[in-house]
mmCIF file of C-alpha atoms in Angstrom:
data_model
loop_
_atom_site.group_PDB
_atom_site.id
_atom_site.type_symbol
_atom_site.label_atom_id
_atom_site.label_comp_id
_atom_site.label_asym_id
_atom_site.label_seq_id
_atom_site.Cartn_x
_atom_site.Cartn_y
_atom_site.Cartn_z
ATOM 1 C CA UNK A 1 0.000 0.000 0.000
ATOM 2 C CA UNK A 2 1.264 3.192 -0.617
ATOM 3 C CA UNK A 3 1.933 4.855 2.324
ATOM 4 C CA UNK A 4 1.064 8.534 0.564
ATOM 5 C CA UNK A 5 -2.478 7.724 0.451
ATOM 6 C CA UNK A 6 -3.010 7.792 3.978
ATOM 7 C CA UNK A 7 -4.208 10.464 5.753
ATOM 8 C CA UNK A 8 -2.981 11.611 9.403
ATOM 9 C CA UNK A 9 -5.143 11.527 12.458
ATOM 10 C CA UNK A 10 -5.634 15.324 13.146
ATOM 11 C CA UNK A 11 -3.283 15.203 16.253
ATOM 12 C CA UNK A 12 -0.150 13.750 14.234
ATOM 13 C CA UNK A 13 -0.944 16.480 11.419
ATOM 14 C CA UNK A 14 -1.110 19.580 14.263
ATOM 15 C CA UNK A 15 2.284 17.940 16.073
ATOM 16 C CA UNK A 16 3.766 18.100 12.634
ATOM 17 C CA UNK A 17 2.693 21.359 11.725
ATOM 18 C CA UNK A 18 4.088 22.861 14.900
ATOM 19 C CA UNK A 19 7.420 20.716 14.419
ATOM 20 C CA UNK A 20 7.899 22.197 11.414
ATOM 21 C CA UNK A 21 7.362 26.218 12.527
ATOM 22 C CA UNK A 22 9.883 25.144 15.481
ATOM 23 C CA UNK A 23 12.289 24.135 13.104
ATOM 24 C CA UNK A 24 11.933 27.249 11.064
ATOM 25 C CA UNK A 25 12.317 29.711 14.440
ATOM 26 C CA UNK A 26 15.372 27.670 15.220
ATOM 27 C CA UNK A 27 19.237 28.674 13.066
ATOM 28 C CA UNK A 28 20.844 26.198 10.969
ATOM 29 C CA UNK A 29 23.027 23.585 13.309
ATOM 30 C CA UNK A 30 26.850 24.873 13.536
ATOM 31 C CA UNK A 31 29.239 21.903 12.630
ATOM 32 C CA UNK A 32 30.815 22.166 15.678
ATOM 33 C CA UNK A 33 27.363 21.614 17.825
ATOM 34 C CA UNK A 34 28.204 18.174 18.577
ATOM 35 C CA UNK A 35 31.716 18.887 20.258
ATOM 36 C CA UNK A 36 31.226 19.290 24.096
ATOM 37 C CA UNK A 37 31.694 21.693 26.631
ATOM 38 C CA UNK A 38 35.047 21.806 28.065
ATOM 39 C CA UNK A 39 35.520 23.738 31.372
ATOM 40 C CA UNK A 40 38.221 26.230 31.215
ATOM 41 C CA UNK A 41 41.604 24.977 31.297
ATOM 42 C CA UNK A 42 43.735 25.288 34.752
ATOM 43 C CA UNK A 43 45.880 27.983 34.642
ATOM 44 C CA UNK A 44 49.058 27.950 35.176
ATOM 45 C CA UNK A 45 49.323 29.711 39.114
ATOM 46 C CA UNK A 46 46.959 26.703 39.831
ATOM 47 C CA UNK A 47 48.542 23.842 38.097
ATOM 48 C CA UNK A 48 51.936 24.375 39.017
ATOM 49 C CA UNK A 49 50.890 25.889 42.522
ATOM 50 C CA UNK A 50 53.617 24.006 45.785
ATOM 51 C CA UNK A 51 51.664 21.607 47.924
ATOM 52 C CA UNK A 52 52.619 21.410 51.277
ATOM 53 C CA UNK A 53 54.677 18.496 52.217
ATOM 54 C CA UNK A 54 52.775 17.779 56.019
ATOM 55 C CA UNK A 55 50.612 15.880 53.392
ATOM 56 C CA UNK A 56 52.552 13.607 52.942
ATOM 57 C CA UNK A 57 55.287 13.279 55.776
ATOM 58 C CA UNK A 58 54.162 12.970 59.487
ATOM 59 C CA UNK A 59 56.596 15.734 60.516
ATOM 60 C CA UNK A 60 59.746 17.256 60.068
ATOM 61 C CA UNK A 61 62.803 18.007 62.489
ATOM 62 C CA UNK A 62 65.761 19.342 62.432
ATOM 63 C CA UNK A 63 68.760 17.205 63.431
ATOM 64 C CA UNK A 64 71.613 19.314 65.479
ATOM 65 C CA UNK A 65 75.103 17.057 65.868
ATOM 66 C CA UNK A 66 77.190 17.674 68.666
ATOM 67 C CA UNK A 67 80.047 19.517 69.199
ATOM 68 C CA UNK A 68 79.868 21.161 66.052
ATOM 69 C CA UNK A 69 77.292 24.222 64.107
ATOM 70 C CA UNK A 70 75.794 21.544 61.391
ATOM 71 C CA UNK A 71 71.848 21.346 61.609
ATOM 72 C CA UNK A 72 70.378 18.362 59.025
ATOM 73 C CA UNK A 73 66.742 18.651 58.589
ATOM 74 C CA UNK A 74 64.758 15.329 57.789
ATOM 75 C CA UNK A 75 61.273 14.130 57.098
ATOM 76 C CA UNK A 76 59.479 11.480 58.594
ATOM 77 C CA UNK A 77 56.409 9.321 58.200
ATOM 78 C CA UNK A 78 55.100 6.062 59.831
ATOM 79 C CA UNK A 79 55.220 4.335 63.078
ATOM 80 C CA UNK A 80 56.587 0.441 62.954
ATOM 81 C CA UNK A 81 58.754 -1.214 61.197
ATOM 82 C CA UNK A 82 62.269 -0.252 60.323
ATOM 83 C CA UNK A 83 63.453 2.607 58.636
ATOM 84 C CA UNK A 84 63.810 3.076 55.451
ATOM 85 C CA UNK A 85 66.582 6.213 55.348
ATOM 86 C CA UNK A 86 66.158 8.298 52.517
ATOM 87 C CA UNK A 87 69.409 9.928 50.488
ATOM 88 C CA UNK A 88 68.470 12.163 47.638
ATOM 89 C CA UNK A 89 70.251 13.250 44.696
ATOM 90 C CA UNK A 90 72.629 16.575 44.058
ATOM 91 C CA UNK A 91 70.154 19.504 43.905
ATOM 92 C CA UNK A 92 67.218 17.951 44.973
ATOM 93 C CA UNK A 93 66.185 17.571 48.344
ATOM 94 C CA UNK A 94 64.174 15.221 50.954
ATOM 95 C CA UNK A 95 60.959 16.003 50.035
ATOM 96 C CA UNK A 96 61.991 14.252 46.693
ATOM 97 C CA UNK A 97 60.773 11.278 48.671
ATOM 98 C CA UNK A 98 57.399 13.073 49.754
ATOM 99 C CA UNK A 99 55.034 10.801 47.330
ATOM 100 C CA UNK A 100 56.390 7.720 47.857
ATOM 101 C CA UNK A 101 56.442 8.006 51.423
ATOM 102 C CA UNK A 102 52.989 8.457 51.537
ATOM 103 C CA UNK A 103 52.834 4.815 50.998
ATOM 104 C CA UNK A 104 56.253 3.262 52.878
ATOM 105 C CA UNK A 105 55.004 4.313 55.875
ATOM 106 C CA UNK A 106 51.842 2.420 56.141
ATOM 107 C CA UNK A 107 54.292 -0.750 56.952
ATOM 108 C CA UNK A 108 57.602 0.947 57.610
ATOM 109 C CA UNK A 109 59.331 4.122 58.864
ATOM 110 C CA UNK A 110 60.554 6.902 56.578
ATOM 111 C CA UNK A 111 63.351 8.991 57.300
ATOM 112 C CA UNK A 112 64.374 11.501 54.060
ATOM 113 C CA UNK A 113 67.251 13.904 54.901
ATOM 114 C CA UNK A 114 68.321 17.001 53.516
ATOM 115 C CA UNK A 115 71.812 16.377 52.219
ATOM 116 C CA UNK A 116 74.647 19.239 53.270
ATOM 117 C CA UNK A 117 74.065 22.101 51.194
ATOM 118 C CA UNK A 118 70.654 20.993 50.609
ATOM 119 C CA UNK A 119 66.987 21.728 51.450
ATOM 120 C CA UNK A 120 67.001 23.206 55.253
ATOM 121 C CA UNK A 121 69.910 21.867 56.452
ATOM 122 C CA UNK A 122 72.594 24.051 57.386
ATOM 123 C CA UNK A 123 76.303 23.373 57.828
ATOM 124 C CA UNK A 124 79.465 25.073 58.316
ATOM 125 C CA UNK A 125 80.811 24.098 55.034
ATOM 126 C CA UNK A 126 77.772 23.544 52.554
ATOM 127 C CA UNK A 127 79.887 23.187 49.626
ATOM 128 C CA UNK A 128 81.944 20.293 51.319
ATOM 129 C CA UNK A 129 80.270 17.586 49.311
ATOM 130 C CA UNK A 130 83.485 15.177 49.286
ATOM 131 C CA UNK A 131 82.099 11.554 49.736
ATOM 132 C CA UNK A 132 83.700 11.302 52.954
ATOM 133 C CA UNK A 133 81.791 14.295 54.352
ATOM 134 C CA UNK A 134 78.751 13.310 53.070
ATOM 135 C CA UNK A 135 78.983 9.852 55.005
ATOM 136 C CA UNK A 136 80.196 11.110 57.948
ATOM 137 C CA UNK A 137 76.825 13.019 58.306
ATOM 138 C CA UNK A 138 74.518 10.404 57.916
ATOM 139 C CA UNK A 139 76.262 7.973 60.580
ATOM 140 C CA UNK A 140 76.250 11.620 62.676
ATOM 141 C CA UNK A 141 72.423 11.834 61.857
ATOM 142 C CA UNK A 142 71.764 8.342 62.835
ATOM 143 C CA UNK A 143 73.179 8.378 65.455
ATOM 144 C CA UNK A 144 71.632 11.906 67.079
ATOM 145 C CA UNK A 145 68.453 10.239 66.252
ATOM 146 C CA UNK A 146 68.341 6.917 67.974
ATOM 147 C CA UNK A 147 71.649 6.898 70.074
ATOM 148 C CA UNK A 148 74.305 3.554 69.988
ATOM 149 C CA UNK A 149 70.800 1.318 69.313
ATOM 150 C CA UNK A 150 69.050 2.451 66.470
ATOM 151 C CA UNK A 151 66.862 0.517 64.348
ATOM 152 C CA UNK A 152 67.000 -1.530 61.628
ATOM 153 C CA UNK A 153 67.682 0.560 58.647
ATOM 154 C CA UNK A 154 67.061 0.383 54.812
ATOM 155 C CA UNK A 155 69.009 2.536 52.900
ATOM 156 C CA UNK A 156 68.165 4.364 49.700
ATOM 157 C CA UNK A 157 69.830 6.418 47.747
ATOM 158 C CA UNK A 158 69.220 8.306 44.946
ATOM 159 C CA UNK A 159 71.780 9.315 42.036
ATOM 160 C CA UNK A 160 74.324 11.257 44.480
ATOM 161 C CA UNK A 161 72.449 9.941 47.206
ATOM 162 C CA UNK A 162 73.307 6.538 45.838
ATOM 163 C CA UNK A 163 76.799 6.628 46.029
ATOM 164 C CA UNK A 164 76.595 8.282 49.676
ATOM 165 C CA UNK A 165 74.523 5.134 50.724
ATOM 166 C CA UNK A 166 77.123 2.353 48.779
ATOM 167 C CA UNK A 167 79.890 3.820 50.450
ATOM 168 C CA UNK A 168 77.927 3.865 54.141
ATOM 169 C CA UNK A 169 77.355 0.416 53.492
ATOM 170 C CA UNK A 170 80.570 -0.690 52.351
ATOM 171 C CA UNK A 171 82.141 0.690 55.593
ATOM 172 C CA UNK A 172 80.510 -1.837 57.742
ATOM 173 C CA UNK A 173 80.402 0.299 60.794
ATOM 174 C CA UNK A 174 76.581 0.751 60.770
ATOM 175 C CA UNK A 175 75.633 -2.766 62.213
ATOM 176 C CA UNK A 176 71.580 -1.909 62.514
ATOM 177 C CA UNK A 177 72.142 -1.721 58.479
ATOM 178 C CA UNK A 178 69.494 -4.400 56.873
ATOM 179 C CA UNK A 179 68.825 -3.430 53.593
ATOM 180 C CA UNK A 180 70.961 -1.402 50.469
ATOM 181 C CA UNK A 181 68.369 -0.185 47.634
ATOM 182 C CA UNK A 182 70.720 2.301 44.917
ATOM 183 C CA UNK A 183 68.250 4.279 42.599
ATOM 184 C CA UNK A 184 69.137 4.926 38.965
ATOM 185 C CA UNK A 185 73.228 5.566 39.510
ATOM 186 C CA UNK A 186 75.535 3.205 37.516
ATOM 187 C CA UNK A 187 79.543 3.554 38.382
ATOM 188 C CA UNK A 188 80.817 3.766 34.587
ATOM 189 C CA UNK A 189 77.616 5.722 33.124
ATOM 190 C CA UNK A 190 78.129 8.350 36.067
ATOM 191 C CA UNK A 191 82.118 8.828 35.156
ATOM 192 C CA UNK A 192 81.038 8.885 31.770
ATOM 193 C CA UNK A 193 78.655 12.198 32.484
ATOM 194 C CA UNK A 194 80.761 13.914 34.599
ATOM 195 C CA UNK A 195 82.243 15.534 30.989
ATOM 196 C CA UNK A 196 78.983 16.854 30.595
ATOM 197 C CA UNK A 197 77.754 18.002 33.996
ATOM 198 C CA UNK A 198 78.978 21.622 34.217
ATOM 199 C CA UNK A 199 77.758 22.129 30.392
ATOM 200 C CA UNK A 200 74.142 20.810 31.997
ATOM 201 C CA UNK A 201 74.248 22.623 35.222
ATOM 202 C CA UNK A 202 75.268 26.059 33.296
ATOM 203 C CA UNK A 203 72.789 25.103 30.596
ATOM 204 C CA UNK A 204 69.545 25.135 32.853
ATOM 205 C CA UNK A 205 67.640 28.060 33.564
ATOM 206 C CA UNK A 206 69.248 30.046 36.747
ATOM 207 C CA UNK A 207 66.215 32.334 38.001
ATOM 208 C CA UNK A 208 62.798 32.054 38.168
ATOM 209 C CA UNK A 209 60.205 35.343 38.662
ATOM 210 C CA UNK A 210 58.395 32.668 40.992
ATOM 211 C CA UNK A 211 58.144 29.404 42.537
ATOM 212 C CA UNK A 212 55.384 28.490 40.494
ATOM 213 C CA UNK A 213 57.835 29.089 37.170
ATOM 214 C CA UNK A 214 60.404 26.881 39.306
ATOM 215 C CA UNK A 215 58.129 24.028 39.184
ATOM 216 C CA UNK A 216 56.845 24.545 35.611
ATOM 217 C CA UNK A 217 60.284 24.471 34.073
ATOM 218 C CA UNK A 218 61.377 21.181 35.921
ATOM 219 C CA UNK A 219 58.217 19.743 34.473
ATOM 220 C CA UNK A 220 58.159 21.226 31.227
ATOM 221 C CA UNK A 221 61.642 20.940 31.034
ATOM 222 C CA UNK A 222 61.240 16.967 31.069
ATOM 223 C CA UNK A 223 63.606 16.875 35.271
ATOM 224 C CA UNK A 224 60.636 15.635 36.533
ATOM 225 C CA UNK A 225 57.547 13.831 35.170
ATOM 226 C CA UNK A 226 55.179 13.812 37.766
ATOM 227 C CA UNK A 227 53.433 17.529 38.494
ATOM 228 C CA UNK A 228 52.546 16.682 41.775
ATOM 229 C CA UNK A 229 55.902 15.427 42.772
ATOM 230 C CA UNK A 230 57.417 18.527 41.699
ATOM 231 C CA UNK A 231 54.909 20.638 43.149
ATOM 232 C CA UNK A 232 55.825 19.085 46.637
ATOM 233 C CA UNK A 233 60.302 18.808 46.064
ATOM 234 C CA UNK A 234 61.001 21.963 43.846
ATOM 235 C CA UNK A 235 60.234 24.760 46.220
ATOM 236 C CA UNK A 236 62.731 23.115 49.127
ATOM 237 C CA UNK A 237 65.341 23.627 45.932
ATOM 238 C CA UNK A 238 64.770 27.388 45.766
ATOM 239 C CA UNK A 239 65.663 30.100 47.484
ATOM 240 C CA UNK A 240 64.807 33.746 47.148
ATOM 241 C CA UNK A 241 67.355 35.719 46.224
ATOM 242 C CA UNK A 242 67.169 39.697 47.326
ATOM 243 C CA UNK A 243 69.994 40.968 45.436
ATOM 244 C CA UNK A 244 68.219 39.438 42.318
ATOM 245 C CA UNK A 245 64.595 39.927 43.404
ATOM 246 C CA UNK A 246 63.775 36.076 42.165
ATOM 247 C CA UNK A 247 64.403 32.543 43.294
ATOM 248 C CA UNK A 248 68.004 30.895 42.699
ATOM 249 C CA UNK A 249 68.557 27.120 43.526
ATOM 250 C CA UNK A 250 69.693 26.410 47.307
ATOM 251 C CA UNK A 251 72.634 24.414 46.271
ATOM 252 C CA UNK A 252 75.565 25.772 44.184
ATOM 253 C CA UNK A 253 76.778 22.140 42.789
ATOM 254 C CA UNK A 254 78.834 23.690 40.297
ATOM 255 C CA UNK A 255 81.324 24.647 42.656
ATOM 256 C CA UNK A 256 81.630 21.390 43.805
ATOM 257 C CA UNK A 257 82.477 19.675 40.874
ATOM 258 C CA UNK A 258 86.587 18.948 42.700
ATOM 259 C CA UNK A 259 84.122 15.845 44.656
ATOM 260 C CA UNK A 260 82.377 14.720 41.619
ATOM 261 C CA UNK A 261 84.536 12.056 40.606
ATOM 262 C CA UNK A 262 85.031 10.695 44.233
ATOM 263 C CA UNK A 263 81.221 9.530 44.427
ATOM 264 C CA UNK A 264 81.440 6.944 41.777
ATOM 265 C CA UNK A 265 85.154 5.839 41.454
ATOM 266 C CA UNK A 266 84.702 2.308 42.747
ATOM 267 C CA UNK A 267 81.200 1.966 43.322
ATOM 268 C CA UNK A 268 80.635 -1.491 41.535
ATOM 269 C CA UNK A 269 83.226 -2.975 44.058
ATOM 270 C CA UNK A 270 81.463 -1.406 47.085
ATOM 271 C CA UNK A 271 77.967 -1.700 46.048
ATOM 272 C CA UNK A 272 79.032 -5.840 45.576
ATOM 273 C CA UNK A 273 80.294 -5.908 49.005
ATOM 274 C CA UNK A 274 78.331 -4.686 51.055
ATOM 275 C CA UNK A 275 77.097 -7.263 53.374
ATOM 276 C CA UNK A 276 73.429 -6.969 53.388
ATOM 277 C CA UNK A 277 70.671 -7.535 50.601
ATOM 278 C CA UNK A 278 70.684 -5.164 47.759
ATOM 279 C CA UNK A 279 68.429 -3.786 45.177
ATOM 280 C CA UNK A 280 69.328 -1.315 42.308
ATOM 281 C CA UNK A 281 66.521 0.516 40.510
ATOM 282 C CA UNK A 282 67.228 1.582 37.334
ATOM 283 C CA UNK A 283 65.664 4.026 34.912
ATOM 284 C CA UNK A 284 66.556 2.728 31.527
ATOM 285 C CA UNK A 285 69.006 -0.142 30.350
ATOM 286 C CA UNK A 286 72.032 1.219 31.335
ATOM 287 C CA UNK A 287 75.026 -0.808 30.513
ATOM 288 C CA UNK A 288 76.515 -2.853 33.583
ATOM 289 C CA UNK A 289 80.228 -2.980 34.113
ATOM 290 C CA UNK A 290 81.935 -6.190 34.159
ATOM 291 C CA UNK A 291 81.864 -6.845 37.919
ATOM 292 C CA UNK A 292 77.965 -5.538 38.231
ATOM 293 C CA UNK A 293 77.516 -7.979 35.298
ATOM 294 C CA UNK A 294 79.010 -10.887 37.034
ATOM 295 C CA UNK A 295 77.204 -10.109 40.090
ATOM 296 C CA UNK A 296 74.218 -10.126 38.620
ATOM 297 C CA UNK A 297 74.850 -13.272 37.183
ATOM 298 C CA UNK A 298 75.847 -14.516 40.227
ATOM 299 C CA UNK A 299 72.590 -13.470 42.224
ATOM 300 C CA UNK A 300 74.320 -11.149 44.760
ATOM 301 C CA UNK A 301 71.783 -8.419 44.274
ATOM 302 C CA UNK A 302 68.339 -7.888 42.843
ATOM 303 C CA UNK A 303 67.926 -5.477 39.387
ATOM 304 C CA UNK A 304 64.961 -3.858 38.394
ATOM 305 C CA UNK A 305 64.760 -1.897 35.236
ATOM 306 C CA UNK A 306 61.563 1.004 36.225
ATOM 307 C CA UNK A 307 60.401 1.839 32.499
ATOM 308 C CA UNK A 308 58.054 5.154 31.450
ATOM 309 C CA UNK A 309 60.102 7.055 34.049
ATOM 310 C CA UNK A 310 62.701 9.442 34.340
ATOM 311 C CA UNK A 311 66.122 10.041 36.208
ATOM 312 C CA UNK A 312 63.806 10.462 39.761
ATOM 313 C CA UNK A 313 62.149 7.034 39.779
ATOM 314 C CA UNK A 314 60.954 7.840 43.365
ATOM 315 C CA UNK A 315 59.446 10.854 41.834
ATOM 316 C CA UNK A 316 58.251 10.145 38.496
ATOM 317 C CA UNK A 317 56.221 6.770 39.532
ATOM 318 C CA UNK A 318 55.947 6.762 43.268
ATOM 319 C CA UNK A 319 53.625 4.286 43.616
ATOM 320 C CA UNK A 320 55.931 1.593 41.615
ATOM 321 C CA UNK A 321 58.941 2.772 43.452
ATOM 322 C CA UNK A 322 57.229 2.505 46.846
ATOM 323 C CA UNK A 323 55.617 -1.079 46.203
ATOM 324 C CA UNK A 324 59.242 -2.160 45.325
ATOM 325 C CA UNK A 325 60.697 -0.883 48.096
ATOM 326 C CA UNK A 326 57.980 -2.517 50.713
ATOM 327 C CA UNK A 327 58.381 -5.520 48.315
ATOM 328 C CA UNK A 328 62.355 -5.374 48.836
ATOM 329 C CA UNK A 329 61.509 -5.350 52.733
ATOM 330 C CA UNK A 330 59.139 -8.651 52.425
ATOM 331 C CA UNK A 331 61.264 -10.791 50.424
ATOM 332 C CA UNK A 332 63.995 -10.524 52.893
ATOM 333 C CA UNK A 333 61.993 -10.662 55.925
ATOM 334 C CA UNK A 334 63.348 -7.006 57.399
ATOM 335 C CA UNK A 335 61.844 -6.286 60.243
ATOM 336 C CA UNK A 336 62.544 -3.519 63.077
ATOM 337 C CA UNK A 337 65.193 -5.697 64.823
ATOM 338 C CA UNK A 338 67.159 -6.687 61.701
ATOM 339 C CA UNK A 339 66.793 -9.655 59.661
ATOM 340 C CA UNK A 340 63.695 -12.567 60.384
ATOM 341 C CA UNK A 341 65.632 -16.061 60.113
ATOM 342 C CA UNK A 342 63.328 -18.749 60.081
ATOM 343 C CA UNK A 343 63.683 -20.583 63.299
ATOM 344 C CA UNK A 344 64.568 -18.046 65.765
ATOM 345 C CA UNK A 345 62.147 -16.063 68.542
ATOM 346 C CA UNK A 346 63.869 -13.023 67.777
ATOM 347 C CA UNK A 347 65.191 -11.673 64.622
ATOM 348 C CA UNK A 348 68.659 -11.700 63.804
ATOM 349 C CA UNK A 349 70.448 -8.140 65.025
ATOM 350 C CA UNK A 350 72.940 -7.417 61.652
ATOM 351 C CA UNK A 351 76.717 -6.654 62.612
ATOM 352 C CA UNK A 352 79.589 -6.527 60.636
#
């Protein structure tokens, strides 16, 4: 039947008759009708605006060691288990540690120090960042903090950091030592930089009209990956200059570069023989030495290559870095005391 010979009931034909004047009132679609609203985009002041680190940390304190005018100001978070003691890299500071915190410490302590010339702490020699120094003040630190018994402590270091915490380890002297984790710092990739380090550090951009610029370079910049990392670390980098009117980074590493070498000459060795478990994080494939290789090979330490991250791994993808670290802890049964051996009432108390 053809459908044309049908007439409408006299509803449909008044509904259609007022569609069709409604359609006439109304303008021709746009071709971009169907795209939807977007909010306004997040300016800049807000998206790169510090967050405050008490969000992350449980407090802060600053460390004074006797008989001398050298303050170190750490971070901490959690309540049980042992301590996982945080060593960042040259020109960051503790806070670097801030996200990934956030998670350690729901089974472990977190201690993240600002390194001399670093952050808040305050020495009488900042630029004194010779590998012995730098040691010196984190058995000094230790032991402020929790006397001749302290507790059993993970160490983890990151780039500069990492060397500080290899060569801590390889001295054997802190016998509460249960655990060696070395992020992202290789011994012949770091010599191999060191060429280039001055040209980088000169290279970067020196002042910043704000803090919020600070934190938008780093990002932008591709130092950091994660935004809200960088909102917590970056400011503790800065400080405001008056002469300048602006903010200048708080450590002046390129006048330290007669120490550079010191921090990695030797490493493999040390990092193989330190007497505890061992884990190194690492950001890309970077080549092994022989020794490392051998090591490897050998099981005397665990490797993890972190992929879709940058030179911060603690930064960049906290919550990978901090499930490897608690993982690290598990698998060789760390607790407060020292190491769990199976069999025993009481865990085993490490000493050299």
């Amino acid at each position: 039947m053809d459908s044309t010979n049908l007439s409408s009931l006299p509803e449909e034909s008044l509904e259609q008759e007022q569609e069709q004047q409604d359609f006439q009132k109304k303008p021709s679609p746009s071709a971009f009708a169907s795209v939807p609203h977007r909010p306004p985009s997040q300016s800049s002041l807000q998206k790169y605006s510090p967050l405050d680190w008490s969000c992350y940390f449980d407090k802060e304190q600053d460390v004074s060691i006797p008989d001398s005018n050298d303050v170190f100001h750490v971070y901490m978070a959690g309540t049980e288990g042992p301590v996982v003691f945080c060593l960042h890299g040259g020109g960051y500071s503790g806070l670097s540690f801030a996200l990934s915190a956030s998670n350690i410490k729901e089974k472990a302590r977190v201690v993240a120090m600002d390194m001399r010339g670093h952050g808040k702490s305050s020495t009488e020699n900042d630029l004194d960042l010779s590998i012995e120094t730098m040691c010196n003040d984190v058995f000094a630190v230790v032991k402020a903090m929790y006397g001749d018994s302290p507790p059993a402590i993970v160490l983890v270091g990151h780039s500069m950091g990492g060397s500080v915490a290899v060569h801590v380890a390889a001295k054997k002297t802190l016998h509460s030592l249960a655990g060696l984790v070395v992020v992202d710092v290789v011994e012949g990739t770091a010599l191999a930089s060191l060429i280039h380090m001055q040209k980088i550090l000169s290279s970067r951009m020196q002042h910043f009209s704000s803090i919020e610029k600070a934190i938008e370079w780093n990002v932008k910049g591709g130092s950091l990956r994660n935004v809200d990392s960088a909102r917590i670390s970056i400011p503790s980098t800065l400080k405001f200059d008056e002469s300048k009117n602006c903010y200048v980074y708080r450590s002046r590493l390129e006048e330290t570069d007669q120490y550079w070498k010191g921090w990695y000459e030797g490493l493999s060795e040390k990092f193989l023989s330190s007497p505890v478990p061992k884990l190194l994080l690492l950001a890309g494939t970077d080549r092994l030495d022989r020794s490392l290789t051998i090591g490897q090979m050998q099981g005397k330490f665990q490797m993890v290559v972190v992929r879709h991250t940058g030179h911060a791994i603690q930064e960049d993808v906290p919550d990978e870095f901090s499930t490897l670290i608690l993982n690290f802890i598990s698998r060789n049964r760390i607790s407060p005391h020292g190491v769990e051996i199976p069999g025993l009432r009481r865990p085993l108390q490490l000493h050299s």
